[in-house]
Coordinates of C-alpha atoms and ligand atoms in Angstrom, one line a residue:
X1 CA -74.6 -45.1 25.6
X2 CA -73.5 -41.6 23.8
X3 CA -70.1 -40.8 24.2
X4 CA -69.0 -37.0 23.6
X5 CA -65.3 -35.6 23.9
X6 CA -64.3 -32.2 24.8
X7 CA -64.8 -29.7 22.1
X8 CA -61.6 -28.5 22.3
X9 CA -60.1 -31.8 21.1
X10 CA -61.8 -31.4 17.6
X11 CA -59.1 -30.1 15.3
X12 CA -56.8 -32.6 17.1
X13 CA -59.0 -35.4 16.3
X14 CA -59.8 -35.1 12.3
X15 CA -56.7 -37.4 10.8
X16 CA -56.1 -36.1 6.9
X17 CA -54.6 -39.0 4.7
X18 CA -52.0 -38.3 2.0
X19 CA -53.6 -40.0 -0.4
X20 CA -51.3 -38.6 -3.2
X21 CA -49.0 -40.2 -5.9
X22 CA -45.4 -39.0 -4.8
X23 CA -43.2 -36.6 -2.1
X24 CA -43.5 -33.4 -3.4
X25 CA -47.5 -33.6 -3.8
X26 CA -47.5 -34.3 0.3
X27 CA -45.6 -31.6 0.9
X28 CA -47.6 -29.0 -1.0
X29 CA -50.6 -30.7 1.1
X30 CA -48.8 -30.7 4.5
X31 CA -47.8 -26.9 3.5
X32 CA -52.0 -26.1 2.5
X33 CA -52.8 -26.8 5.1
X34 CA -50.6 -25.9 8.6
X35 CA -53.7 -26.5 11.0
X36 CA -53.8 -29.9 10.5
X37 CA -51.5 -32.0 13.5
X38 CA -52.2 -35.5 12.3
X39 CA -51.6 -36.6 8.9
X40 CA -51.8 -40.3 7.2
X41 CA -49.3 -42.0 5.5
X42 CA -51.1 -45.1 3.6
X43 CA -50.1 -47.6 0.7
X44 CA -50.3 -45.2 -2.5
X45 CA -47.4 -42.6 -0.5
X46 CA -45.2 -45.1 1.1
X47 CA -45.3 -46.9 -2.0
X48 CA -44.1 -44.4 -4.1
X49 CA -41.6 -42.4 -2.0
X50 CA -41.0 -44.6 0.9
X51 CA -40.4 -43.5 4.2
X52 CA -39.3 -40.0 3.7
X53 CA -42.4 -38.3 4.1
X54 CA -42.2 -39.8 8.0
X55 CA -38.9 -37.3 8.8
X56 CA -40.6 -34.4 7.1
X57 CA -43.9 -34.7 9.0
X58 CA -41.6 -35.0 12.1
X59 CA -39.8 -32.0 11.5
X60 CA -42.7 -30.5 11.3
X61 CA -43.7 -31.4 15.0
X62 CA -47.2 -34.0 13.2
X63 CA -48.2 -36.3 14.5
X64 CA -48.3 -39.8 12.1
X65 CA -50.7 -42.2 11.4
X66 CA -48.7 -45.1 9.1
X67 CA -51.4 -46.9 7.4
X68 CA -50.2 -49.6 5.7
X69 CA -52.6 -52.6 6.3
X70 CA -50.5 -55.5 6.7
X71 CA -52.0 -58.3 5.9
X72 CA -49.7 -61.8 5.8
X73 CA -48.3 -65.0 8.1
X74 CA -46.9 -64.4 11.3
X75 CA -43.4 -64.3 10.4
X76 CA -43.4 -61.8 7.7
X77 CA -45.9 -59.1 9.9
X78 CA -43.8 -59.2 12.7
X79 CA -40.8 -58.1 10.1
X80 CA -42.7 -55.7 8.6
X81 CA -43.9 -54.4 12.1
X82 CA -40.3 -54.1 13.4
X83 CA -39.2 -52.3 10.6
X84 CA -42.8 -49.8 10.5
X85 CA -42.0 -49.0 14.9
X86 CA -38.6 -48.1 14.4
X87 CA -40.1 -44.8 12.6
X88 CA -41.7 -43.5 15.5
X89 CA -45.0 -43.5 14.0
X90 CA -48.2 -43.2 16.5
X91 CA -50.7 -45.2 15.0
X92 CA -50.0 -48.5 13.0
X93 CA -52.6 -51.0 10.7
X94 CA -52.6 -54.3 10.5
X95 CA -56.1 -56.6 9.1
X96 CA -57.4 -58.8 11.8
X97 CA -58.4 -60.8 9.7
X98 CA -54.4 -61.9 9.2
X99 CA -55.6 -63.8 12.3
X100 CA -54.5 -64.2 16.1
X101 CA -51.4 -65.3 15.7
X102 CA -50.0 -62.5 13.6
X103 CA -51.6 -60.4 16.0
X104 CA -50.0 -61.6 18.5
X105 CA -46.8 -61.5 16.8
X106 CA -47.5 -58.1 15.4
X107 CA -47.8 -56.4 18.7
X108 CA -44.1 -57.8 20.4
X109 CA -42.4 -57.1 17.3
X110 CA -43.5 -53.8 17.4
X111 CA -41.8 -53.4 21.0
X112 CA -38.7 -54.9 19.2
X113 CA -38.6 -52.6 16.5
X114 CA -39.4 -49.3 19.0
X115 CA -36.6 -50.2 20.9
X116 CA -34.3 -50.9 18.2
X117 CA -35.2 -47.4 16.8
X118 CA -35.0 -45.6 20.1
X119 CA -38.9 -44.5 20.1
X120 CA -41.9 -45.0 21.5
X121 CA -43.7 -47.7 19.7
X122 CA -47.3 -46.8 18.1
X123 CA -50.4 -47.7 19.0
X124 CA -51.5 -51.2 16.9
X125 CA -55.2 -50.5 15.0
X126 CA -56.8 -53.5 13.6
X127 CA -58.7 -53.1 10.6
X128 CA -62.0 -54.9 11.3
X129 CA -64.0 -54.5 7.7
X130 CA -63.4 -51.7 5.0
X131 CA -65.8 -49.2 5.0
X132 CA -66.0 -49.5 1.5
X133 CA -67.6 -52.8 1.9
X134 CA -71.5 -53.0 2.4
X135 CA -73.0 -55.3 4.3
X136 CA -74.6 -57.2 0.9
X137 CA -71.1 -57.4 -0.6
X138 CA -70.0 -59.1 2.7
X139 CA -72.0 -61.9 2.8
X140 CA -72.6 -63.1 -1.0
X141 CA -68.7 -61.6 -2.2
X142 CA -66.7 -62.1 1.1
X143 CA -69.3 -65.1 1.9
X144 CA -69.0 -64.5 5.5
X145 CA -72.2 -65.8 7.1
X146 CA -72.5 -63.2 9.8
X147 CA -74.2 -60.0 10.1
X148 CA -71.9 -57.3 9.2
X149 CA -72.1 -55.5 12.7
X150 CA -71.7 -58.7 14.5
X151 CA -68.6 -59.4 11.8
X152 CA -66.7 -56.0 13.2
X153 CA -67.6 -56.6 16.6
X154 CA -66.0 -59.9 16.1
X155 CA -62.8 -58.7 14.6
X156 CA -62.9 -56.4 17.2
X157 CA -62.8 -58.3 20.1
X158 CA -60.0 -60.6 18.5
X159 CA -57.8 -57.6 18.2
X160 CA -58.2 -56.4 21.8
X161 CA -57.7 -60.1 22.9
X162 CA -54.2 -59.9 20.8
X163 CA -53.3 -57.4 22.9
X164 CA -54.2 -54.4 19.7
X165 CA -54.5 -51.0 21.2
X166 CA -57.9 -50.2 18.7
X167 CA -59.5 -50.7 15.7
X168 CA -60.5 -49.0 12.6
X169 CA -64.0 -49.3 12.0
X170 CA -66.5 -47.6 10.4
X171 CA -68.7 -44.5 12.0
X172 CA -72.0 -46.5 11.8
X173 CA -70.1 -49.4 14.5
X174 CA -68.4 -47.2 16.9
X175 CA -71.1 -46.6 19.2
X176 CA -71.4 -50.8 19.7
X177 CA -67.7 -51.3 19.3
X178 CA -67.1 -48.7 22.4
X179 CA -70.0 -50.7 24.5
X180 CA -68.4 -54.1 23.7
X181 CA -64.6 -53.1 24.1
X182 CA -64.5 -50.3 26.6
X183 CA -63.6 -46.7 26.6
X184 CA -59.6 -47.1 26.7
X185 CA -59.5 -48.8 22.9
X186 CA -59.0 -46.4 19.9
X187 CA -62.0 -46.4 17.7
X188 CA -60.5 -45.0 14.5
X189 CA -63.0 -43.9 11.8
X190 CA -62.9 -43.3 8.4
X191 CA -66.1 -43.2 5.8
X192 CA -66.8 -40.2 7.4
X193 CA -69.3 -37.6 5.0
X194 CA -70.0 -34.4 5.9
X195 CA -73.7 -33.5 4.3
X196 CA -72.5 -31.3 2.1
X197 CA -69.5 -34.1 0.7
X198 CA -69.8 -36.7 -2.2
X199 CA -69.8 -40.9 -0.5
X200 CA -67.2 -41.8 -3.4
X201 CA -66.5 -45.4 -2.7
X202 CA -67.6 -45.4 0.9
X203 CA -70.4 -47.5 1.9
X204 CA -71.0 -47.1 5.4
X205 CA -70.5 -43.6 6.4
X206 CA -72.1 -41.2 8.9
X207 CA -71.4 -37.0 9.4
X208 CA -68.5 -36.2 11.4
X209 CA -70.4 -34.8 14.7
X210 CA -72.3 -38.7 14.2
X211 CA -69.0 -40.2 13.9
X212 CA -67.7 -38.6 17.5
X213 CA -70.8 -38.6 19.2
X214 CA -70.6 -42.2 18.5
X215 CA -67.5 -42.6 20.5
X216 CA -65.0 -42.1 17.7
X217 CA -61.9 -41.0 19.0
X218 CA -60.3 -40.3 15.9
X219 CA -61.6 -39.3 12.2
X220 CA -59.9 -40.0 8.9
X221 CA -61.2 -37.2 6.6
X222 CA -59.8 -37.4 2.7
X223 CA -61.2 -35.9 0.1
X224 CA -64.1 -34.0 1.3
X225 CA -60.8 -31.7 2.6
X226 CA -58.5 -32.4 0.3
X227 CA -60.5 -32.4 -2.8
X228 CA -62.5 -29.6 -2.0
X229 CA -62.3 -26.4 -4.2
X230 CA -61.0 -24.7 -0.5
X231 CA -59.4 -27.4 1.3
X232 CA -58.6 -24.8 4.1
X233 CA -62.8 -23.7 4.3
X234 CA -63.4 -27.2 4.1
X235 CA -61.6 -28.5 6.9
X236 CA -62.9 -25.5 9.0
X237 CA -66.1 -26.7 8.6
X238 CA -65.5 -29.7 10.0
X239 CA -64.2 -28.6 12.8
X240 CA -67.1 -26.0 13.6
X241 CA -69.2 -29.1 13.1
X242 CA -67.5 -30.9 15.6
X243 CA -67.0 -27.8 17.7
X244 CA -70.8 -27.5 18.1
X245 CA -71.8 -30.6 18.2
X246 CA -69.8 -31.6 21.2
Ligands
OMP1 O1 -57.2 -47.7 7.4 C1 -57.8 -46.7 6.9 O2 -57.5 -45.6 7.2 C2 -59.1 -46.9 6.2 C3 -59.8 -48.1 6.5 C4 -61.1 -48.2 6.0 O3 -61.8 -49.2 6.3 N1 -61.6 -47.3 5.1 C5 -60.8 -46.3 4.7 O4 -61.3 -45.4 3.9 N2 -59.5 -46.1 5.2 C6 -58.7 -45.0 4.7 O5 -59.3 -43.7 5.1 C7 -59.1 -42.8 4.0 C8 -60.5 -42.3 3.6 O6 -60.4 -41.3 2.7 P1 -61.6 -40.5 2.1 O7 -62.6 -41.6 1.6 O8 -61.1 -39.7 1.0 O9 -62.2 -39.7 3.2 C9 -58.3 -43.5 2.9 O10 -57.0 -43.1 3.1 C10 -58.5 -44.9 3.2 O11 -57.3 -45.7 2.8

């Protein structure tokens, strides 16, 4: 089945990472670009400036995607997870393959830490398989002996079990993923290429309009916006492609 969303939806829908070494590079990128409402906050960021970024973004009325991929035992997730909800972030990563129980554990700490901080907890995305992973790198690096959609369906389906609110997955499994796990789990997608925009190290990509029609709810769009010669024209692209596609 084809999904389509509203057109109306499609500059709310693009999520721009700030993929950039420290504070006062995100700000000049937030300030570029005003149009954009949902911005990413993932390892290389919170790594180097910590959680700062999150109060600016908010003052700014964003919305926040916190990507930070936890990946670990039980124990130390649900830490982690207590500590990441108290922000008042919307959207949260964590690997399925850290397994059910850290799932599990991931999603009642973040209730813990929400309430602790006085917010809304976000909404838990499981990463099923990068999108910088191909299908041949799966089985003979990763040595995983299933078929790389049937992989992400799997990972998938564990998440939602766990009680996850979505997944991330890549463009070219969202159509499946939103057949196998119904229409009221997040499909998150990044390895999204417009035709004009270079892969870099993503594998398994599709075009932006592909992506949604697909039944993506959300994009993750880096570079081909913010490394573009006119991040602004860039990003208006995109959302005329979306615009009338949908
Ligand atoms: O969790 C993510 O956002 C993510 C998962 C994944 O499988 N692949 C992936 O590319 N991402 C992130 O999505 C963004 C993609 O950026 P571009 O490749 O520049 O569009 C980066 O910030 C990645 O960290």
């Amino acid at each position: 089945m084809i999904y389509s969303q509203p057109s109306r939806r499609a500059n709310h829908q693009i999520i721009v990472p700030l993929d950039v070494p420290d504070l006062q590079s995100a700000i000049a990128l937030v300030d570029q670009l005003p149009q954009v409402n949902f911005w990413k906050v993932g390892l290389e960021l919170f790594t180097s400036s910590g959680p700062s970024i999150l109060e600016i973004l908010k003052s700014r009325q964003k919305r926040i995607f916190l990507d930070l991929k936890f990946h670990d035992i039980p124990n130390t997730v649900a830490g982690a997870c207590r500590r990441a909800a108290s922000y008042g972030v919307d959207l949260l990563t964590i690997h399925a393959t850290a397994g059910k129980d850290a799932l599990k554990a991931a999603t009642e700490a973040l209730q813990v830490g929400a309430s602790q901080g006085g917010v809304q907890p976000p909404k838990l995305i499981a990463i099923t398989l990068l999108t910088s992973i191909s299908a041949w790198q799966l089985a003979r690096d990763l040595k995983v002996p299933l078929e790389l959609p049937e992989y992400t369906w799997e990972m998938a389906l564990m998440a939602k079990e766990s009680g996850l609110n979505g997944a991330v997955c890549s463009p070219q499994e969202a159509a499946q993923l939103r057949q196998i796990c119904g229409d009221d789990f997040l499909l998150v997608c990044p390895g999204v290429r417009p035709t004009w925009a270079d892969q870099g190290d993503q594998k398994r990509s599709l075009t932006p309009s592909q992506a949604i029609l697909a039944g993506a709810d959300y994009l993750v769009i880096g570079r081909p916006i913010t490394a573009a010669p006119d991040p602004k024209l860039a990003w208006e692209k995109i959302v005329e492609e979306l615009t009338t596609a949908t």
